Coordinates of C-alpha atoms in Angstrom, one line a residue:
Chain A
M1 CA -122.9 -29.4 17.2
I2 CA -126.4 -29.8 15.2
A3 CA -123.6 -30.3 12.3
K4 CA -122.5 -33.1 14.2
L5 CA -125.7 -34.5 15.2
A6 CA -126.9 -35.0 11.7
W7 CA -123.1 -36.2 10.7
R8 CA -123.6 -39.2 13.2
N9 CA -127.5 -39.5 12.8
I10 CA -127.2 -40.1 9.3
W11 CA -124.5 -42.3 9.2
F12 CA -126.5 -44.1 12.0
K13 CA -128.7 -45.6 9.7
P14 CA -125.5 -46.6 7.1
L15 CA -128.1 -48.9 4.7
N16 CA -130.2 -45.7 4.4
T17 CA -128.0 -43.2 3.9
I18 CA -125.7 -45.3 1.8
L19 CA -128.7 -45.8 -1.0
S20 CA -129.3 -42.3 -1.0
I21 CA -125.6 -41.1 -1.6
V22 CA -125.2 -44.0 -4.5
L23 CA -128.3 -42.8 -6.6
L24 CA -126.9 -39.1 -5.8
T25 CA -123.5 -40.0 -7.0
S26 CA -124.4 -41.7 -9.8
S27 CA -126.6 -39.3 -11.4
V28 CA -124.4 -36.3 -10.6
A29 CA -121.0 -38.5 -12.0
I30 CA -122.9 -38.6 -15.3
I31 CA -124.1 -35.6 -15.2
T32 CA -120.5 -34.2 -14.9
V33 CA -119.3 -36.5 -17.6
L34 CA -121.7 -35.4 -20.2
V35 CA -121.7 -31.9 -19.6
L36 CA -117.8 -32.5 -19.7
L37 CA -117.2 -35.2 -22.8
E38 CA -120.7 -32.3 -25.0
K39 CA -118.2 -29.4 -24.6
Q40 CA -114.3 -30.9 -25.0
F41 CA -116.0 -33.2 -27.5
E42 CA -118.0 -29.8 -29.6
E43 CA -114.8 -28.0 -28.6
K44 CA -112.3 -30.2 -30.3
F45 CA -114.8 -31.4 -33.3
S46 CA -115.4 -27.2 -33.9
S47 CA -111.7 -26.3 -33.4
N48 CA -110.5 -29.1 -36.3
I49 CA -113.1 -26.7 -38.7
D50 CA -111.6 -23.6 -38.5
G51 CA -110.3 -22.2 -41.7
V52 CA -112.7 -24.8 -43.8
D53 CA -115.0 -24.1 -46.0
L54 CA -116.0 -26.9 -47.8
V55 CA -114.2 -29.9 -48.0
L56 CA -113.3 -31.5 -51.9
G57 CA -112.7 -35.7 -52.2
A58 CA -114.3 -37.9 -53.7
Q59 CA -118.1 -39.3 -53.9
G60 CA -120.1 -41.2 -51.3
S61 CA -120.9 -40.5 -47.9
P62 CA -120.1 -36.3 -47.1
L63 CA -119.7 -37.4 -43.5
Q64 CA -117.3 -39.6 -44.3
L65 CA -115.7 -37.5 -46.6
I66 CA -115.5 -35.4 -43.2
L67 CA -114.5 -37.3 -40.9
S68 CA -111.8 -38.8 -42.5
S69 CA -110.0 -35.7 -44.3
V70 CA -110.7 -33.3 -41.4
Y71 CA -110.9 -35.8 -37.9
Q72 CA -108.5 -38.4 -39.8
V73 CA -111.1 -40.8 -37.9
D74 CA -112.6 -42.5 -40.7
A75 CA -112.1 -44.3 -44.1
P76 CA -111.3 -42.0 -47.2
T77 CA -114.1 -42.0 -49.8
G78 CA -111.8 -42.8 -52.7
N79 CA -109.4 -40.5 -54.2
I80 CA -110.3 -37.5 -56.9
S81 CA -107.5 -36.3 -60.0
Y82 CA -105.1 -33.9 -58.3
D83 CA -105.5 -32.1 -62.4
S84 CA -109.4 -31.3 -62.2
A85 CA -109.6 -30.9 -58.3
K86 CA -106.6 -27.9 -59.4
V87 CA -109.4 -26.2 -61.5
W88 CA -111.5 -25.4 -58.4
M89 CA -108.4 -24.8 -56.1
Q90 CA -107.4 -22.0 -58.4
H91 CA -110.8 -20.8 -58.7
P92 CA -110.8 -17.0 -57.8
F93 CA -114.0 -17.9 -55.1
V94 CA -111.0 -19.7 -53.0
K95 CA -108.4 -18.1 -50.4
K96 CA -107.3 -21.1 -49.8
A97 CA -106.7 -24.7 -50.5
I98 CA -104.7 -27.7 -49.2
P99 CA -104.3 -30.6 -50.9
L100 CA -104.5 -34.4 -48.7
A101 CA -103.0 -37.2 -49.8
F102 CA -103.0 -40.5 -47.9
G103 CA -100.6 -42.7 -47.4
D104 CA -98.9 -44.7 -44.7
N105 CA -98.8 -45.4 -41.1
Y106 CA -96.5 -45.7 -39.1
R107 CA -97.2 -48.0 -36.0
G108 CA -100.5 -47.1 -36.4
F109 CA -100.6 -42.5 -36.6
K110 CA -101.3 -41.7 -40.0
I111 CA -98.7 -40.3 -42.7
L112 CA -100.2 -37.6 -44.8
G113 CA -98.8 -36.0 -47.3
T114 CA -99.9 -32.0 -47.6
T115 CA -98.4 -28.6 -47.8
P116 CA -97.1 -26.0 -44.7
D117 CA -100.0 -24.6 -45.1
Y118 CA -101.4 -27.6 -43.4
L119 CA -99.6 -27.2 -40.2
E120 CA -100.6 -23.2 -40.8
K121 CA -104.0 -23.8 -40.5
Y122 CA -103.9 -25.7 -37.0
G123 CA -101.7 -22.8 -35.6
A124 CA -99.0 -25.5 -35.4
K125 CA -95.6 -24.5 -34.7
L126 CA -92.5 -25.9 -34.9
S127 CA -90.7 -27.1 -31.4
E128 CA -88.1 -28.3 -33.2
G129 CA -86.6 -29.1 -36.8
K130 CA -87.8 -26.7 -40.3
L131 CA -90.7 -27.7 -42.3
F132 CA -90.6 -30.6 -45.1
E133 CA -89.3 -29.3 -48.0
K134 CA -87.8 -32.8 -49.7
N135 CA -89.5 -35.7 -50.2
F136 CA -89.9 -38.8 -47.3
E137 CA -88.3 -35.8 -44.9
V138 CA -91.5 -35.7 -42.2
V139 CA -93.1 -33.2 -39.7
V140 CA -94.5 -35.8 -36.4
G141 CA -97.2 -34.3 -34.5
S142 CA -96.7 -34.0 -31.2
E143 CA -97.8 -36.3 -29.3
I144 CA -96.6 -39.0 -31.6
A145 CA -93.2 -37.7 -31.2
Q146 CA -94.3 -37.7 -27.2
K147 CA -95.4 -41.5 -27.0
L148 CA -92.8 -43.0 -29.4
N149 CA -90.1 -40.8 -28.2
M150 CA -88.6 -39.2 -31.6
R151 CA -86.7 -36.5 -32.3
V152 CA -85.5 -34.7 -35.4
G153 CA -82.7 -36.7 -37.3
D154 CA -84.8 -40.3 -37.2
E155 CA -85.8 -42.5 -39.7
F156 CA -88.7 -45.1 -40.0
F157 CA -90.2 -47.1 -42.4
G158 CA -93.8 -46.7 -43.0
S159 CA -96.3 -49.3 -43.2
H160 CA -98.6 -49.9 -46.1
G161 CA -102.7 -48.0 -45.6
D162 CA -103.9 -47.2 -42.1
A163 CA -103.6 -51.2 -40.4
I164 CA -100.6 -51.4 -38.7
E165 CA -99.4 -55.0 -39.5
G166 CA -99.6 -53.6 -42.9
E167 CA -97.1 -54.2 -45.7
V168 CA -93.5 -52.6 -44.8
H169 CA -92.5 -50.2 -47.2
D170 CA -89.0 -50.2 -47.2
H171 CA -87.7 -49.1 -50.0
Y172 CA -87.8 -45.3 -49.6
A173 CA -87.0 -44.3 -45.1
Y174 CA -88.7 -40.9 -43.9
K175 CA -87.1 -38.6 -42.3
V176 CA -87.3 -36.4 -39.5
V177 CA -86.7 -32.9 -40.2
G178 CA -89.2 -30.9 -38.0
I179 CA -91.0 -31.7 -34.9
A180 CA -94.9 -29.8 -34.4
K181 CA -96.1 -28.3 -31.1
E182 CA -99.0 -29.4 -29.3
T183 CA -102.3 -28.0 -30.8
G184 CA -104.8 -30.2 -29.1
K185 CA -106.4 -30.9 -32.6
V186 CA -105.4 -33.8 -34.8
V187 CA -102.5 -32.6 -36.5
D188 CA -101.1 -33.4 -33.0
N189 CA -101.8 -37.4 -33.8
L190 CA -100.5 -37.3 -37.7
I191 CA -96.7 -37.7 -39.6
L192 CA -97.5 -34.9 -42.7
C193 CA -95.1 -35.3 -45.4
T194 CA -95.5 -34.0 -49.0
I195 CA -97.7 -34.8 -51.4
P196 CA -94.9 -36.9 -54.1
S197 CA -93.3 -38.4 -51.1
V198 CA -96.8 -40.0 -51.1
W199 CA -96.8 -40.9 -55.0
Q200 CA -93.3 -42.2 -54.6
M201 CA -93.7 -44.3 -52.0
H202 CA -95.6 -46.2 -53.9
G203 CA -94.7 -46.0 -57.1
G204 CA -93.5 -49.2 -58.9
H205 CA -94.5 -51.8 -56.3
E206 CA -97.3 -51.4 -58.4
E207 CA -96.6 -54.8 -60.2
E208 CA -95.8 -56.8 -57.4
N209 CA -99.5 -56.2 -55.8
P210 CA -101.1 -55.6 -59.2
E211 CA -105.1 -57.2 -56.9
H212 CA -104.6 -53.7 -54.5
G213 CA -105.8 -51.0 -55.0
E214 CA -107.5 -49.4 -51.7
E215 CA -109.8 -46.6 -51.9
G216 CA -108.1 -43.5 -50.9
H217 CA -104.8 -44.4 -51.2
V218 CA -102.1 -43.2 -53.5
H219 CA -100.0 -44.9 -56.1
S220 CA -97.8 -44.3 -58.9
D221 CA -95.1 -45.7 -61.0
A222 CA -92.8 -43.1 -61.2
E223 CA -89.5 -43.9 -60.1
N224 CA -87.4 -41.2 -59.7
D225 CA -88.4 -38.6 -56.8
L226 CA -91.6 -36.7 -57.8
T227 CA -92.2 -33.3 -57.9
I228 CA -96.1 -31.9 -57.0
D229 CA -96.2 -30.9 -60.6
K230 CA -96.1 -34.0 -62.7
P231 CA -99.9 -34.8 -64.2
G232 CA -101.9 -37.4 -63.6
M233 CA -101.5 -38.2 -60.0
E234 CA -104.2 -38.9 -57.9
I235 CA -105.1 -37.3 -54.1
T236 CA -107.4 -37.7 -51.6
A237 CA -109.2 -34.4 -50.6
V238 CA -108.8 -30.9 -50.7
L239 CA -109.6 -28.7 -47.5
L240 CA -111.0 -25.4 -49.2
Q241 CA -111.1 -21.7 -47.4
F242 CA -113.3 -19.6 -49.6
R243 CA -112.8 -15.6 -50.4
N244 CA -116.1 -15.8 -51.2
K245 CA -118.6 -17.2 -49.3
M246 CA -120.7 -17.3 -52.1
G247 CA -118.7 -20.6 -53.1
I248 CA -120.0 -22.4 -50.4
I249 CA -123.7 -22.5 -50.9
M250 CA -122.8 -22.7 -54.4
W251 CA -120.2 -25.4 -54.9
P252 CA -121.8 -28.3 -53.5
R253 CA -124.2 -28.6 -56.0
I254 CA -122.2 -27.6 -58.8
I255 CA -119.5 -29.8 -58.4
A256 CA -121.7 -32.6 -57.7
Q257 CA -123.5 -32.0 -61.1
N258 CA -120.5 -31.2 -63.5
T259 CA -117.6 -33.3 -61.7
K260 CA -117.1 -36.8 -60.7
M261 CA -116.6 -35.6 -57.0
Q262 CA -118.2 -33.9 -54.0
A263 CA -118.1 -31.0 -51.9
A264 CA -118.8 -30.8 -48.4
S265 CA -119.3 -29.1 -45.6
P266 CA -117.6 -29.4 -42.6
A267 CA -120.2 -27.5 -40.7
I268 CA -123.1 -28.9 -42.0
E269 CA -121.5 -32.6 -41.6
V270 CA -120.7 -32.1 -37.4
N271 CA -123.7 -30.2 -37.0
R272 CA -125.5 -33.7 -38.4
L273 CA -122.8 -35.6 -36.3
F274 CA -123.6 -33.7 -33.0
S275 CA -127.7 -33.8 -33.7
L276 CA -127.5 -37.6 -33.9
F277 CA -125.6 -38.1 -30.9
G278 CA -127.3 -35.3 -29.4
V279 CA -130.7 -37.6 -29.2
G280 CA -128.2 -40.3 -27.3
I281 CA -126.8 -37.6 -24.8
E282 CA -130.4 -36.0 -24.1
A283 CA -132.1 -39.9 -23.2
L284 CA -128.9 -40.0 -21.4
R285 CA -129.4 -36.4 -19.5
Y286 CA -133.0 -37.5 -19.2
L287 CA -132.0 -40.8 -17.1
A288 CA -129.5 -38.9 -14.6
Y289 CA -132.6 -36.7 -13.6
G290 CA -134.3 -39.5 -13.4
I291 CA -131.6 -41.2 -11.0
M292 CA -131.6 -37.8 -9.2
L293 CA -135.2 -37.7 -8.6
I294 CA -135.3 -41.4 -7.3
S295 CA -132.6 -40.4 -5.0
G296 CA -134.6 -37.3 -3.6
I297 CA -137.2 -39.4 -3.5
S298 CA -135.1 -42.0 -1.5
I299 CA -133.9 -39.0 0.6
F300 CA -137.4 -38.4 1.7
I301 CA -138.3 -42.0 2.3
A302 CA -135.4 -42.4 4.8
L303 CA -136.1 -38.8 6.7
F304 CA -139.8 -39.5 7.1
N305 CA -139.1 -43.2 8.2
T306 CA -136.7 -42.3 10.2
L307 CA -139.1 -39.6 11.9
K308 CA -141.6 -41.4 13.3
E309 CA -138.7 -43.3 15.3
R310 CA -137.0 -40.0 16.3
K311 CA -139.7 -38.5 17.1
D312 CA -138.8 -39.2 21.1
E313 CA -135.3 -38.1 20.0
F314 CA -136.4 -34.5 18.7
A315 CA -139.0 -34.6 21.7
L316 CA -136.1 -35.3 24.1
L317 CA -133.9 -32.2 22.2
R318 CA -136.6 -29.3 22.5
V319 CA -136.8 -30.9 26.9
N320 CA -133.2 -29.9 26.6
G321 CA -133.7 -26.4 25.5
A322 CA -134.1 -26.9 21.8
K323 CA -136.1 -24.6 19.9
R324 CA -138.3 -25.1 17.0
M325 CA -135.5 -23.8 14.1
Q326 CA -132.8 -26.3 15.3
L327 CA -134.6 -28.8 14.8
L328 CA -135.8 -28.3 11.3
K329 CA -131.9 -27.1 10.9
L330 CA -131.2 -30.7 12.0
V331 CA -132.8 -32.1 8.9
M332 CA -131.9 -29.8 7.0
I333 CA -128.7 -30.9 7.6
E334 CA -128.8 -34.4 7.8
S335 CA -130.1 -34.2 4.2
L336 CA -127.8 -31.3 2.6
L337 CA -124.8 -33.6 4.1
L338 CA -126.2 -36.6 1.6
C339 CA -126.9 -34.1 -1.3
V340 CA -122.9 -32.3 -0.5
V341 CA -121.1 -36.4 -0.1
G342 CA -123.2 -37.6 -3.2
F343 CA -121.9 -34.1 -4.9
V344 CA -118.3 -34.7 -4.2
F345 CA -118.5 -38.5 -5.0
G346 CA -120.2 -37.8 -8.3
T347 CA -118.0 -35.4 -9.1
I348 CA -114.8 -37.3 -8.9
L349 CA -116.8 -40.5 -10.2
G350 CA -117.2 -38.7 -13.0
R351 CA -113.7 -37.9 -13.8
V352 CA -112.5 -41.3 -13.2
A353 CA -115.4 -42.5 -15.3
L354 CA -113.9 -40.3 -18.4
V355 CA -110.5 -41.4 -17.8
L356 CA -111.7 -44.3 -18.6
I357 CA -113.2 -42.9 -21.7
S358 CA -110.7 -41.1 -22.8
N359 CA -108.5 -43.7 -23.1
A360 CA -110.8 -46.3 -25.0
S361 CA -111.0 -42.7 -27.4
E362 CA -107.5 -41.7 -27.7
E363 CA -106.8 -45.5 -28.6
D364 CA -109.8 -45.9 -31.0
F365 CA -109.8 -42.6 -32.3
K366 CA -107.0 -40.6 -30.9
L367 CA -108.9 -38.2 -29.0
G368 CA -108.2 -37.5 -25.6
F369 CA -110.7 -36.1 -23.3
N370 CA -109.1 -33.7 -19.8
P371 CA -110.7 -35.2 -17.0
Y372 CA -109.5 -31.9 -14.9
E373 CA -111.4 -29.2 -16.7
F374 CA -114.0 -28.0 -14.7
I375 CA -116.7 -25.9 -16.3
W376 CA -117.7 -23.7 -13.1
Q377 CA -120.8 -22.7 -14.5
K378 CA -122.5 -25.7 -15.1
E379 CA -120.9 -27.7 -13.0
G380 CA -122.1 -25.5 -10.5
V381 CA -125.6 -25.2 -11.6
L382 CA -125.5 -28.9 -10.9
F383 CA -124.4 -28.6 -7.6
L384 CA -127.2 -25.8 -6.6
L385 CA -130.0 -28.5 -8.5
T386 CA -128.4 -31.1 -6.1
I387 CA -128.8 -28.5 -2.9
T388 CA -132.1 -27.7 -4.2
V389 CA -133.0 -31.7 -4.1
G390 CA -132.3 -31.8 -0.7
I391 CA -134.0 -29.4 0.4
V392 CA -137.0 -30.0 -1.8
A393 CA -136.8 -33.7 0.2
A394 CA -136.4 -31.9 3.7
I395 CA -138.8 -29.4 3.6
I396 CA -141.8 -32.3 4.7
P397 CA -139.7 -33.9 7.2
A398 CA -138.4 -30.7 8.4
L399 CA -141.5 -29.2 9.1
K400 CA -142.8 -32.2 10.8
A401 CA -140.0 -31.6 13.0
Y402 CA -140.5 -28.5 13.6
N403 CA -144.5 -28.6 14.4
L404 CA -144.0 -31.9 16.8
N405 CA -146.2 -31.7 19.7
I406 CA -143.3 -32.6 22.3
S407 CA -145.8 -33.4 25.1
K408 CA -147.9 -35.3 22.9
T409 CA -144.9 -37.3 21.9
L410 CA -143.8 -37.6 25.1
A411 CA -147.2 -38.9 26.9
N412 CA -147.1 -41.4 24.3
A413 CA -144.0 -43.0 23.8
Chain B
M1 CA -140.1 -21.5 47.1
I2 CA -138.6 -22.2 44.3
I3 CA -141.4 -23.7 42.5
S4 CA -145.0 -22.6 42.9
A5 CA -148.2 -23.2 40.3
E6 CA -151.2 -21.7 41.3
N7 CA -154.7 -22.4 40.0
I8 CA -153.7 -24.3 36.6
T9 CA -156.3 -25.2 34.8
F10 CA -156.0 -27.6 31.5
S11 CA -158.8 -28.9 28.9
Y12 CA -158.0 -31.0 25.8
S13 CA -161.3 -30.8 25.0
K14 CA -164.4 -28.8 25.7
E15 CA -165.6 -32.0 28.0
Q16 CA -162.6 -32.5 30.2
L17 CA -161.7 -30.1 32.8
F18 CA -158.2 -31.0 34.6
L19 CA -158.1 -28.8 37.7
M20 CA -155.0 -29.3 39.1
P21 CA -154.5 -28.4 43.0
N22 CA -152.0 -25.6 44.2
L23 CA -148.4 -26.9 44.1
Y24 CA -145.3 -25.3 46.2
C25 CA -142.0 -26.7 46.7
S26 CA -139.0 -25.0 48.0
A27 CA -135.3 -25.7 47.0
G28 CA -133.6 -29.6 48.7
S29 CA -137.6 -31.0 49.4
T30 CA -139.9 -33.4 47.0
I31 CA -143.2 -33.4 46.5
L32 CA -144.9 -36.7 45.3
I33 CA -147.9 -35.9 42.4
T34 CA -150.0 -39.5 42.9
G35 CA -153.3 -40.2 41.5
D36 CA -155.0 -42.9 39.2
S37 CA -154.5 -43.3 35.7
G38 CA -156.1 -40.4 33.6
K39 CA -157.0 -38.1 36.1
G40 CA -153.5 -36.0 34.4
K41 CA -149.9 -36.9 36.1
T42 CA -148.4 -36.7 33.5
T43 CA -150.5 -33.5 32.0
Y44 CA -149.7 -31.4 35.3
L45 CA -146.1 -32.7 34.8
H46 CA -145.6 -31.4 31.2
I47 CA -147.5 -28.2 32.4
L48 CA -144.4 -27.5 34.9
A49 CA -142.0 -28.5 32.4
G50 CA -143.2 -25.3 29.6
L51 CA -144.6 -28.0 27.4
L52 CA -148.0 -27.8 27.5
K53 CA -149.8 -24.3 27.9
P54 CA -152.4 -24.5 31.2
T55 CA -155.8 -22.5 30.2
T56 CA -155.3 -20.4 33.3
G57 CA -153.0 -20.4 36.2
K58 CA -149.5 -19.3 37.0
I59 CA -146.2 -21.1 37.8
M60 CA -143.1 -19.0 38.9
I61 CA -139.7 -20.7 39.1
D62 CA -137.3 -18.9 41.0
G63 CA -138.7 -15.1 40.1
T64 CA -139.5 -16.0 36.1
N65 CA -143.7 -16.5 35.3
I66 CA -143.0 -19.3 32.9
L67 CA -146.4 -19.2 31.2
A68 CA -145.6 -15.1 30.3
L69 CA -142.5 -16.5 28.2
S70 CA -142.3 -16.6 24.6
E71 CA -141.6 -19.9 23.1
S72 CA -138.2 -20.0 22.4
K73 CA -137.3 -18.0 25.6
N74 CA -139.3 -20.8 27.2
D75 CA -137.4 -23.3 26.0
K76 CA -134.4 -22.0 26.6
F77 CA -135.6 -21.1 29.9
R78 CA -136.3 -24.6 30.4
G79 CA -133.0 -26.2 28.9
Q80 CA -131.5 -24.1 32.1
N81 CA -133.8 -24.7 34.8
I82 CA -135.9 -27.5 34.8
G83 CA -134.4 -31.3 34.1
V84 CA -137.0 -33.7 33.1
V85 CA -136.9 -37.9 34.1
F86 CA -138.9 -39.8 32.2
Q87 CA -140.7 -42.9 32.8
K88 CA -138.7 -44.8 29.9
S89 CA -135.2 -43.4 29.1
H90 CA -134.8 -41.7 25.7
F91 CA -131.7 -41.0 24.3
I92 CA -130.1 -39.3 20.9
S93 CA -129.3 -43.3 19.3
A94 CA -126.3 -41.9 17.4
L95 CA -124.7 -40.4 20.4
T96 CA -122.9 -41.6 22.9
V97 CA -123.7 -41.4 26.9
L98 CA -121.4 -38.5 27.0
E99 CA -121.8 -37.1 24.1
N100 CA -125.9 -37.5 25.1
L101 CA -125.4 -35.1 28.6
E102 CA -122.8 -32.7 26.4
M103 CA -125.5 -32.2 24.2
A104 CA -127.9 -31.0 27.1
S105 CA -125.9 -28.8 28.1
W106 CA -124.8 -27.5 24.6
L107 CA -128.5 -27.1 23.9
A108 CA -129.2 -25.1 26.8
L109 CA -125.8 -23.0 27.8
G110 CA -124.1 -22.9 24.0
K111 CA -121.3 -24.8 25.4
K112 CA -120.3 -28.6 26.8
N113 CA -119.6 -28.9 29.9
T114 CA -117.8 -32.8 29.8
A115 CA -116.2 -31.6 32.9
R116 CA -119.6 -31.8 34.5
A117 CA -121.0 -35.1 32.4
I118 CA -118.1 -36.9 33.4
T119 CA -118.5 -36.2 37.7
L120 CA -121.6 -36.7 36.7
L121 CA -121.6 -40.1 35.7
Q122 CA -118.7 -41.0 38.2
Q123 CA -121.0 -39.9 41.1
L124 CA -123.6 -42.4 39.7
D125 CA -121.3 -44.7 39.1
I126 CA -121.8 -44.9 35.5
A127 CA -118.4 -43.6 34.3
R128 CA -117.6 -46.8 32.5
Q129 CA -120.1 -46.5 29.8
A130 CA -119.5 -43.1 29.1
N131 CA -118.1 -44.2 25.7
K132 CA -121.1 -46.8 25.1
L133 CA -124.0 -46.2 22.7
P134 CA -127.2 -45.5 25.5
S135 CA -128.5 -48.7 23.8
Q136 CA -125.7 -51.2 25.0
L137 CA -126.9 -50.0 28.2
S138 CA -129.3 -52.1 30.7
I139 CA -133.0 -50.4 31.5
G140 CA -131.2 -49.3 35.5
Q141 CA -128.2 -48.0 34.3
Q142 CA -130.5 -46.2 31.6
Q143 CA -131.8 -44.3 34.1
R144 CA -129.2 -43.4 35.9
V145 CA -127.9 -41.8 32.6
S146 CA -131.3 -39.6 32.5
I147 CA -130.9 -38.8 36.2
A148 CA -127.3 -37.2 35.2
R149 CA -128.8 -35.5 32.3
A150 CA -131.6 -34.0 33.7
L151 CA -128.9 -32.7 36.7
M152 CA -126.5 -31.5 34.0
N153 CA -127.4 -27.6 34.2
E154 CA -127.4 -27.4 37.6
P155 CA -131.5 -27.2 37.2
K156 CA -133.6 -25.2 40.1
V157 CA -136.1 -28.1 39.3
L158 CA -136.1 -31.6 39.1
L159 CA -139.3 -33.2 37.0
A160 CA -139.6 -37.3 37.0
D161 CA -142.7 -38.8 35.3
E162 CA -142.8 -42.2 37.3
P163 CA -139.0 -43.1 36.9
T164 CA -139.2 -46.1 38.6
S165 CA -142.2 -48.2 36.7
S166 CA -139.5 -50.5 34.4
L167 CA -137.3 -51.2 37.3
D168 CA -137.5 -54.1 39.4
D169 CA -137.2 -53.4 43.4
K170 CA -133.8 -53.2 43.5
N171 CA -133.0 -50.4 40.4
A172 CA -136.1 -48.7 41.9
D173 CA -134.9 -48.1 45.2
K174 CA -131.3 -47.2 44.1
V175 CA -132.9 -44.3 41.3
I176 CA -135.4 -42.7 44.6
E177 CA -132.1 -42.9 46.2
L178 CA -129.8 -41.1 44.2
L179 CA -133.2 -38.6 42.8
T180 CA -133.3 -37.4 46.3
S181 CA -129.9 -37.5 47.4
L182 CA -128.6 -35.7 44.1
S183 CA -131.7 -32.8 44.3
K184 CA -130.9 -32.1 48.1
E185 CA -127.0 -31.6 47.1
Y186 CA -127.9 -29.7 44.0
K187 CA -130.7 -27.7 45.5
A188 CA -132.9 -28.4 43.2
A189 CA -136.8 -29.1 44.2
L190 CA -137.7 -32.8 43.0
I191 CA -141.0 -33.8 41.7
I192 CA -142.2 -36.9 40.8
V193 CA -145.6 -38.0 39.5
T194 CA -146.1 -41.5 40.3
H195 CA -148.5 -44.4 41.0
D196 CA -145.9 -46.8 42.2
A197 CA -147.3 -47.9 45.6
R198 CA -143.2 -48.9 46.6
I199 CA -142.0 -44.8 46.3
K200 CA -145.4 -43.4 48.2
E201 CA -144.6 -44.7 51.4
K202 CA -141.1 -43.0 51.3
F203 CA -142.5 -39.6 51.1
I204 CA -144.8 -36.9 53.1
N205 CA -145.3 -34.4 50.5
Q206 CA -148.2 -35.6 48.7
I207 CA -150.7 -34.1 45.7
T208 CA -152.8 -37.0 44.9
L209 CA -155.3 -36.1 41.3
V210 CA -158.8 -37.0 41.5

C-alpha cells in the first residue's frame, strides 16, 4: 500500500518525475554503452592480436600497419619485397610467419592472399568445403557467406583495390571452395586465397593501366599460373610469432636500421590506440556521472519541494495511524522507484544506442557489437550506484517527513 | 465514560501555561469545546487525539491511558480508535476518494475495508464521487468525505476541529447533523471544537476555555 501510494505520488507530479527519469535514463544509458563498448571493443581487438608478436611491413605509421594488416580497417602502408621478407620469416627465432598480400575486393569484402596458417591462427575451422590450394580458390568468412549467401562452388569476379566501385577483374574468376566457421574475429569478414592468386590476378594488366600503382597493392607481370616460389614478387605484410621472445624487443630496431621495412608490435600499438580512445571514453564517463549527479539533485529538489505541499498529507497519514517509519519509507520508495525506472529505461536505451552504433561500425569497419550481452558485474555496480543516488537524494526529505511535527502542521494548515 | 481527560496542563513555552478543564464524554453523546482564539482549543483537541503530549494529566479512552503508550502504539491506537475531522479537509491528493478511505483502514488495521468505505460514502450521499480525486469535489462534499474517513475504523471517539467554519449555513447544518447522527449510530463520543455560533445553540454540553 505504501509502495502503491509512492507510485501514485510520483505520477501525480508527472513533469518532475519525467525530468528525473530522463536525466537518470540518459546517464545510465551512456554508462551502459561505454561499459559494453569498451569491453567488447577490447575483446575484439585483443582476440585478434593473439599469436601475433610483431608485424613486418613497409615503412610508415606503425599503427597504420597494425590496423591494416591485423584488423583490416586501414589502408596498408605499402608493399615489401617477398624475398627480403623471407630472410626474416625463416630466422630461427621465428615460430610462425604468415605472409599477407592484399588483393581485390568483392562487394566491399577484402580478398586476402595468405597461407592456410592464417585460418589456423584465428581458430577458424571450415564449416563446409576444403582449404584453398590452387590459385583462385577461396575460403569465405562466415559473415560474408551469410550476408552474400555464398555457397561452395560459387564463382565471382573481384573488383580492383579496396573500393567496391573498383575496376572489375574479369579475366580470372574466384571459385569458392570452403566456408569458414564463425570466430567473432576479422577472418569472418575476409575472403582468403593463395598469395600467387593475388599476384596472378594483377599480372598482365599492368600495361593497360601503367599509371596505377597503388600502395599496398601487389602486382606482377606473369601470365602463367604463378607459384609462391617465384622470385622478385611483393607482399603487403607478414604476421610473426616468435619462439624466442628476445626477438620481439630486438627486431623492431634491427629491422628499421638494416632494411626498408619496419616491424611493429600490435600490443604496443593497440595500447596506444586505447589510450587515445581512453581520453574520450573517460570524458564521456565523467559526463555521465555528472548527469547522474544532476539527476540526484533533481530528485532531491522534487522531493523537497513537494514535501512542503505534502506536509498536510503526511500529518494526515500520521493521524490515521501511520508510523514515522512508514513516512520515511514512503519518501524513500518514491525516490527508489524513480531510480529503478530510470535504470531500466537507461539499460534498454543504452542497448538501442549500441545497436545503432553497431550497425554503423559494421558498415564502416566490419566491426559489430552485441547489445544483448550483460556484464553483470559492472552493470550491477551501476545499479547499486543508481540506488545509492536515490537513497542519498531522499535522505533529507525522508528525515524531514520522519521528524514532522503533526500537531504544528495541522494547527498551521 | 468512553473518554475522560483529567488535570491536563500544557505549555508551548514557560510564559504560557494552558490549564485544560476536565472532560468526560460517553458513547453516543456530544461535547462542545468553545472559547476565543488563542485559548488552546485546537491544542486541547490535539492532546485528546494523542498528537501532542501534555505536561501533566491523564486521558483514558475506552480503558486505555493513551499518555502511557509508546509513540508507535499511540499511532496505532489513534488509527484504530480515534477519528478526526479537520476544519479544512486534508486528503492524499494523488489518491481517489475511495482510495483515501481505504488507506485509512489499511494504516490502522492493516487491510483495506472497501465495503465499509462504500457503505459510508452511500450514507453520506457521495458514492458517485468515489472514483474522483478529492480536488475535484466541492468543499461541502470534501467535508463529508472527511467525516467518512474519520468513521472508517469505527472509532470510539470522533474529534472535530472547527468542522463548519469554512462552510455556508446549509452545508454547516448538514455536516453537524451528519456528525451527531453518525456518532450516535456508531456509538462514538463526539467532541467538537468550535467558535461557530451556528453550532453553539444546538448543543447543551459545552466546555468553554478561558
